[in-house]
Amino acid sequence: MLELTGAHRAFGGEQRFYRHDSTAIGLPMRFSAFVPPQAASGGPVPTLFYLAGLTCTEETFPIKAGAQRLAADLGLMLIAPDTSPRGAGVPGEDVDWDLGTGAGFYLDATEGEWARAYRMESYVARELADLAVGQLGADGARLGIFGHSMGGHGALVLALRHPGRFHSVSAFAPIAAPSRCPWGRKAFTAYLGADESRWAGYDASSLMRDTRCPYPEGILIDQGLADGFLHDGQLLPEVFEQACRDAGQPLTLRRHEGYDHGYYFIASWIDDHLRFHARALGIER
């Protein structure tokens, strides 16, 4: 059962915040939903799922990205889940900012106590998507997914693992090859175990190499060139770029001088992403 915890009128629609008991996670989960004015007509509306990055919550995107104005014009619902379970009681989940609370990596963990609640793939791609279609008026035939950093990784991976569910995908500064970077290796070792052969299923570059053009209308990625995490080797967009070439997957990877990793960067290009998804979902040409 959904509990509405907050609602704010915005651009003719409504920015809402929800809490519910998750069957996938086994704990209460929170998410935000911008419901556009077109939903008032009673028909289903195309919907984008936005996955936020490390340390973020369901509030980060609706507060910082500035997406609601154009989403209202286009008739897009925007749903943003929290980035992990909260209060799962896993030893060590609150020790490091890049593992555990706020760092679920949008996968289903298989190791130890992590496996009990850290099931973000099942939560986002199945439970939350079903809930959005069944209770919020999302159009199940017109769902897209995008995200930032860890959430960009999640968007690419969930799109590649669930192409029948998500019909468009984009990302801002994604962790594009997590098996090769410190963030990803730390998370994958904890959540999936030390056997690196098991990591490929949650590595967008590996998944892309094993497929053939799953998104023929293209994938959009924006990357700031003043992003410190790019220079630290955490993001590796060039690895995903090469994987797309090998798979024959159309990719628009835009590199922007002077832009960093934060939400000023995201807000600068958010309209392009919304229009990209609108075209892919058939609501703007």
PDB file of C-alpha atoms in Angstrom, residues 2-184:
ATOM      1  CA  LEU A   2       1.348   3.409  -0.996  1.00  0.00           C
ATOM      2  CA  GLU A   3       1.638   6.125   1.640  1.00  0.00           C
ATOM      3  CA  LEU A   4       1.758   9.651   0.237  1.00  0.00           C
ATOM      4  CA  THR A   5       4.220  11.552   2.446  1.00  0.00           C
ATOM      5  CA  GLY A   6       4.332  14.826   0.533  1.00  0.00           C
ATOM      6  CA  ALA A   7       2.814  16.561  -2.493  1.00  0.00           C
ATOM      7  CA  HIS A   8       3.621  19.896  -4.128  1.00  0.00           C
ATOM      8  CA  ARG A   9       1.886  21.559  -7.068  1.00  0.00           C
ATOM      9  CA  ALA A  10       4.380  22.196  -9.881  1.00  0.00           C
ATOM     10  CA  PHE A  11       3.910  23.327 -13.504  1.00  0.00           C
ATOM     11  CA  GLY A  12       0.315  22.148 -13.566  1.00  0.00           C
ATOM     12  CA  GLY A  13       1.244  18.720 -12.275  1.00  0.00           C
ATOM     13  CA  GLU A  14       2.265  17.439  -8.864  1.00  0.00           C
ATOM     14  CA  GLN A  15       5.573  16.471  -7.300  1.00  0.00           C
ATOM     15  CA  ARG A  16       4.831  13.627  -4.926  1.00  0.00           C
ATOM     16  CA  PHE A  17       6.794  11.594  -2.403  1.00  0.00           C
ATOM     17  CA  TYR A  18       5.779   8.079  -1.413  1.00  0.00           C
ATOM     18  CA  ARG A  19       6.669   5.384   1.091  1.00  0.00           C
ATOM     19  CA  HIS A  20       5.644   1.721   0.885  1.00  0.00           C
ATOM     20  CA  ASP A  21       6.548  -1.714   2.197  1.00  0.00           C
ATOM     21  CA  SER A  22       8.663  -3.391  -0.466  1.00  0.00           C
ATOM     22  CA  THR A  23       8.342  -7.112  -1.050  1.00  0.00           C
ATOM     23  CA  ALA A  24      11.589  -7.206  -3.056  1.00  0.00           C
ATOM     24  CA  ILE A  25      13.596  -5.469  -0.324  1.00  0.00           C
ATOM     25  CA  GLY A  26      11.672  -6.649   2.730  1.00  0.00           C
ATOM     26  CA  LEU A  27      11.770  -3.136   4.199  1.00  0.00           C
ATOM     27  CA  PRO A  28       9.990   0.180   3.661  1.00  0.00           C
ATOM     28  CA  MET A  29      11.217   2.022   0.558  1.00  0.00           C
ATOM     29  CA  ARG A  30      10.747   5.594  -0.595  1.00  0.00           C
ATOM     30  CA  PHE A  31      10.459   7.135  -4.043  1.00  0.00           C
ATOM     31  CA  SER A  32       9.424  10.379  -5.692  1.00  0.00           C
ATOM     32  CA  ALA A  33       7.041  10.820  -8.614  1.00  0.00           C
ATOM     33  CA  PHE A  34       6.376  13.899 -10.711  1.00  0.00           C
ATOM     34  CA  VAL A  35       2.910  13.379 -12.154  1.00  0.00           C
ATOM     35  CA  PRO A  36       2.358  15.632 -15.200  1.00  0.00           C
ATOM     36  CA  PRO A  37      -0.925  17.472 -15.815  1.00  0.00           C
ATOM     37  CA  GLN A  38      -1.783  15.098 -18.687  1.00  0.00           C
ATOM     38  CA  ALA A  39      -2.324  12.311 -16.145  1.00  0.00           C
ATOM     39  CA  ALA A  40      -5.507  14.083 -15.005  1.00  0.00           C
ATOM     40  CA  SER A  41      -7.255  12.887 -18.163  1.00  0.00           C
ATOM     41  CA  GLY A  42      -7.116   9.363 -16.769  1.00  0.00           C
ATOM     42  CA  GLY A  43      -5.049   7.770 -19.529  1.00  0.00           C
ATOM     43  CA  PRO A  44      -1.626   6.207 -18.952  1.00  0.00           C
ATOM     44  CA  VAL A  45       1.368   8.497 -19.473  1.00  0.00           C
ATOM     45  CA  PRO A  46       4.904   7.701 -20.652  1.00  0.00           C
ATOM     46  CA  THR A  47       7.256   7.404 -17.707  1.00  0.00           C
ATOM     47  CA  LEU A  48      10.963   7.779 -17.033  1.00  0.00           C
ATOM     48  CA  PHE A  49      12.754   6.163 -14.114  1.00  0.00           C
ATOM     49  CA  TYR A  50      15.703   8.181 -12.869  1.00  0.00           C
ATOM     50  CA  LEU A  51      18.395   6.422 -10.823  1.00  0.00           C
ATOM     51  CA  ALA A  52      20.515   8.685  -8.624  1.00  0.00           C
ATOM     52  CA  GLY A  53      24.148   8.282  -7.621  1.00  0.00           C
ATOM     53  CA  LEU A  54      26.111   7.467  -4.495  1.00  0.00           C
ATOM     54  CA  THR A  55      24.807   8.992  -1.222  1.00  0.00           C
ATOM     55  CA  CYS A  56      21.672  10.397  -2.902  1.00  0.00           C
ATOM     56  CA  THR A  57      18.026   9.796  -1.991  1.00  0.00           C
ATOM     57  CA  GLU A  58      14.668   9.933  -3.751  1.00  0.00           C
ATOM     58  CA  GLU A  59      14.653  13.700  -3.131  1.00  0.00           C
ATOM     59  CA  THR A  60      17.887  14.559  -4.923  1.00  0.00           C
ATOM     60  CA  PHE A  61      16.659  14.492  -8.513  1.00  0.00           C
ATOM     61  CA  PRO A  62      13.333  16.338  -8.093  1.00  0.00           C
ATOM     62  CA  ILE A  63      14.984  19.059  -6.008  1.00  0.00           C
ATOM     63  CA  LYS A  64      18.172  19.616  -8.030  1.00  0.00           C
ATOM     64  CA  ALA A  65      17.700  18.608 -11.684  1.00  0.00           C
ATOM     65  CA  GLY A  66      15.054  21.101 -12.787  1.00  0.00           C
ATOM     66  CA  ALA A  67      13.223  18.518 -14.873  1.00  0.00           C
ATOM     67  CA  GLN A  68       9.590  19.186 -13.975  1.00  0.00           C
ATOM     68  CA  ARG A  69       8.876  22.132 -16.313  1.00  0.00           C
ATOM     69  CA  LEU A  70       9.684  20.291 -19.547  1.00  0.00           C
ATOM     70  CA  ALA A  71       8.296  16.988 -18.216  1.00  0.00           C
ATOM     71  CA  ALA A  72       4.978  18.770 -17.712  1.00  0.00           C
ATOM     72  CA  ASP A  73       5.061  20.118 -21.278  1.00  0.00           C
ATOM     73  CA  LEU A  74       5.881  16.696 -22.707  1.00  0.00           C
ATOM     74  CA  GLY A  75       3.513  14.758 -20.471  1.00  0.00           C
ATOM     75  CA  LEU A  76       6.249  12.626 -18.896  1.00  0.00           C
ATOM     76  CA  MET A  77       5.978  11.090 -15.446  1.00  0.00           C
ATOM     77  CA  LEU A  78       9.318  11.053 -13.599  1.00  0.00           C
ATOM     78  CA  ILE A  79       9.966   8.447 -10.906  1.00  0.00           C
ATOM     79  CA  ALA A  80      13.093   8.416  -8.752  1.00  0.00           C
ATOM     80  CA  PRO A  81      13.653   5.667  -6.156  1.00  0.00           C
ATOM     81  CA  ASP A  82      15.958   5.822  -3.175  1.00  0.00           C
ATOM     82  CA  THR A  83      19.461   4.525  -3.859  1.00  0.00           C
ATOM     83  CA  SER A  84      19.464   1.592  -1.426  1.00  0.00           C
ATOM     84  CA  PRO A  85      17.582  -0.050   1.413  1.00  0.00           C
ATOM     85  CA  ARG A  86      17.701   1.856   4.696  1.00  0.00           C
ATOM     86  CA  GLY A  87      18.204   0.157   8.044  1.00  0.00           C
ATOM     87  CA  ALA A  88      18.760  -3.348   6.691  1.00  0.00           C
ATOM     88  CA  GLY A  89      20.997  -4.202   9.621  1.00  0.00           C
ATOM     89  CA  VAL A  90      23.851  -5.544   7.504  1.00  0.00           C
ATOM     90  CA  PRO A  91      27.143  -5.250   9.398  1.00  0.00           C
ATOM     91  CA  GLY A  92      29.199  -2.451   7.890  1.00  0.00           C
ATOM     92  CA  GLU A  93      26.448  -0.957   5.751  1.00  0.00           C
ATOM     93  CA  ASP A  94      26.926   2.504   7.284  1.00  0.00           C
ATOM     94  CA  VAL A  95      30.728   2.522   7.485  1.00  0.00           C
ATOM     95  CA  ASP A  96      31.672   3.679   3.959  1.00  0.00           C
ATOM     96  CA  TRP A  97      29.862   6.214   1.775  1.00  0.00           C
ATOM     97  CA  ASP A  98      30.419   4.091  -1.349  1.00  0.00           C
ATOM     98  CA  LEU A  99      29.100   0.769  -0.005  1.00  0.00           C
ATOM     99  CA  GLY A 100      25.880  -0.121   1.746  1.00  0.00           C
ATOM    100  CA  THR A 101      23.427   2.642   2.655  1.00  0.00           C
ATOM    101  CA  GLY A 102      23.068   5.035  -0.269  1.00  0.00           C
ATOM    102  CA  ALA A 103      25.138   2.743  -2.502  1.00  0.00           C
ATOM    103  CA  GLY A 104      22.954  -0.141  -3.623  1.00  0.00           C
ATOM    104  CA  PHE A 105      24.422  -0.216  -7.175  1.00  0.00           C
ATOM    105  CA  TYR A 106      21.048  -1.311  -8.620  1.00  0.00           C
ATOM    106  CA  LEU A 107      21.875  -5.013  -8.486  1.00  0.00           C
ATOM    107  CA  ASP A 108      20.558  -8.040  -6.633  1.00  0.00           C
ATOM    108  CA  ALA A 109      23.244  -9.000  -4.134  1.00  0.00           C
ATOM    109  CA  THR A 110      24.113 -12.677  -3.750  1.00  0.00           C
ATOM    110  CA  GLU A 111      26.637 -12.591  -0.903  1.00  0.00           C
ATOM    111  CA  GLY A 112      26.011 -13.074   2.821  1.00  0.00           C
ATOM    112  CA  GLU A 113      23.666 -10.724   4.583  1.00  0.00           C
ATOM    113  CA  TRP A 114      23.707  -8.293   1.665  1.00  0.00           C
ATOM    114  CA  ALA A 115      21.560 -10.759  -0.268  1.00  0.00           C
ATOM    115  CA  ARG A 116      18.707 -10.417   2.197  1.00  0.00           C
ATOM    116  CA  ALA A 117      17.736  -6.814   1.410  1.00  0.00           C
ATOM    117  CA  TYR A 118      20.068  -5.370  -1.213  1.00  0.00           C
ATOM    118  CA  ARG A 119      17.888  -6.329  -4.169  1.00  0.00           C
ATOM    119  CA  MET A 120      17.668  -3.061  -6.056  1.00  0.00           C
ATOM    120  CA  GLU A 121      17.397  -4.621  -9.510  1.00  0.00           C
ATOM    121  CA  SER A 122      14.279  -6.551  -8.524  1.00  0.00           C
ATOM    122  CA  TYR A 123      12.935  -3.478  -6.771  1.00  0.00           C
ATOM    123  CA  VAL A 124      13.359  -1.017  -9.646  1.00  0.00           C
ATOM    124  CA  ALA A 125      12.868  -3.162 -12.737  1.00  0.00           C
ATOM    125  CA  ARG A 126      10.053  -5.273 -11.378  1.00  0.00           C
ATOM    126  CA  GLU A 127       8.316  -4.069  -8.217  1.00  0.00           C
ATOM    127  CA  LEU A 128       8.530  -0.304  -8.682  1.00  0.00           C
ATOM    128  CA  ALA A 129       7.844  -0.464 -12.401  1.00  0.00           C
ATOM    129  CA  ASP A 130       4.795  -2.671 -11.794  1.00  0.00           C
ATOM    130  CA  LEU A 131       3.620  -0.326  -9.060  1.00  0.00           C
ATOM    131  CA  ALA A 132       3.983   2.710 -11.327  1.00  0.00           C
ATOM    132  CA  VAL A 133       1.935   1.038 -14.043  1.00  0.00           C
ATOM    133  CA  GLY A 134      -0.665  -0.438 -11.715  1.00  0.00           C
ATOM    134  CA  GLN A 135      -1.210   2.425  -9.289  1.00  0.00           C
ATOM    135  CA  LEU A 136       0.238   5.669 -10.665  1.00  0.00           C
ATOM    136  CA  GLY A 137      -0.918   5.607 -14.271  1.00  0.00           C
ATOM    137  CA  ALA A 138       2.391   4.909 -16.016  1.00  0.00           C
ATOM    138  CA  ASP A 139       2.135   3.514 -19.535  1.00  0.00           C
ATOM    139  CA  GLY A 140       3.804   0.114 -19.395  1.00  0.00           C
ATOM    140  CA  ALA A 141       4.494   0.206 -23.142  1.00  0.00           C
ATOM    141  CA  ARG A 142       6.345   3.529 -22.859  1.00  0.00           C
ATOM    142  CA  LEU A 143       8.893   3.276 -20.046  1.00  0.00           C
ATOM    143  CA  GLY A 144      12.393   4.724 -20.209  1.00  0.00           C
ATOM    144  CA  ILE A 145      15.283   4.804 -17.763  1.00  0.00           C
ATOM    145  CA  PHE A 146      18.176   7.171 -17.100  1.00  0.00           C
ATOM    146  CA  GLY A 147      20.492   8.072 -14.261  1.00  0.00           C
ATOM    147  CA  HIS A 148      23.686   9.661 -12.981  1.00  0.00           C
ATOM    148  CA  SER A 149      27.017   8.150 -11.917  1.00  0.00           C
ATOM    149  CA  MET A 150      26.142   4.976  -9.963  1.00  0.00           C
ATOM    150  CA  GLY A 151      22.609   5.550 -11.258  1.00  0.00           C
ATOM    151  CA  GLY A 152      23.922   5.921 -14.810  1.00  0.00           C
ATOM    152  CA  HIS A 153      25.507   2.501 -14.339  1.00  0.00           C
ATOM    153  CA  GLY A 154      22.162   1.255 -13.047  1.00  0.00           C
ATOM    154  CA  ALA A 155      20.229   2.719 -15.963  1.00  0.00           C
ATOM    155  CA  LEU A 156      22.513   1.180 -18.583  1.00  0.00           C
ATOM    156  CA  VAL A 157      22.602  -2.196 -16.839  1.00  0.00           C
ATOM    157  CA  LEU A 158      18.859  -2.456 -16.156  1.00  0.00           C
ATOM    158  CA  ALA A 159      18.080  -1.361 -19.718  1.00  0.00           C
ATOM    159  CA  LEU A 160      20.388  -4.028 -21.110  1.00  0.00           C
ATOM    160  CA  ARG A 161      19.080  -6.695 -18.735  1.00  0.00           C
ATOM    161  CA  HIS A 162      15.414  -5.737 -19.247  1.00  0.00           C
ATOM    162  CA  PRO A 163      15.070  -4.437 -22.825  1.00  0.00           C
ATOM    163  CA  GLY A 164      11.452  -5.555 -22.970  1.00  0.00           C
ATOM    164  CA  ARG A 165      10.605  -3.346 -19.997  1.00  0.00           C
ATOM    165  CA  PHE A 166      12.583  -0.195 -20.785  1.00  0.00           C
ATOM    166  CA  HIS A 167      12.288   1.211 -24.286  1.00  0.00           C
ATOM    167  CA  SER A 168      14.807   4.052 -24.016  1.00  0.00           C
ATOM    168  CA  VAL A 169      17.969   4.694 -22.002  1.00  0.00           C
ATOM    169  CA  SER A 170      20.379   7.534 -21.315  1.00  0.00           C
ATOM    170  CA  ALA A 171      22.917   8.494 -18.657  1.00  0.00           C
ATOM    171  CA  PHE A 172      24.902  11.313 -17.115  1.00  0.00           C
ATOM    172  CA  ALA A 173      28.541  10.482 -16.272  1.00  0.00           C
ATOM    173  CA  PRO A 174      27.828   6.778 -15.702  1.00  0.00           C
ATOM    174  CA  ILE A 175      30.139   4.285 -14.045  1.00  0.00           C
ATOM    175  CA  ALA A 176      30.374   2.626 -17.437  1.00  0.00           C
ATOM    176  CA  ALA A 177      32.770  -0.259 -16.722  1.00  0.00           C
ATOM    177  CA  PRO A 178      32.429  -1.018 -12.996  1.00  0.00           C
ATOM    178  CA  SER A 179      34.459  -4.231 -13.150  1.00  0.00           C
ATOM    179  CA  ARG A 180      37.501  -2.087 -13.945  1.00  0.00           C
ATOM    180  CA  CYS A 181      37.137   0.820 -11.502  1.00  0.00           C
ATOM    181  CA  PRO A 182      37.626   1.122  -7.716  1.00  0.00           C
ATOM    182  CA  TRP A 183      33.977   1.928  -6.914  1.00  0.00           C
ATOM    183  CA  GLY A 184      32.670  -0.993  -8.913  1.00  0.00           C
TER     184      GLY A 184
END
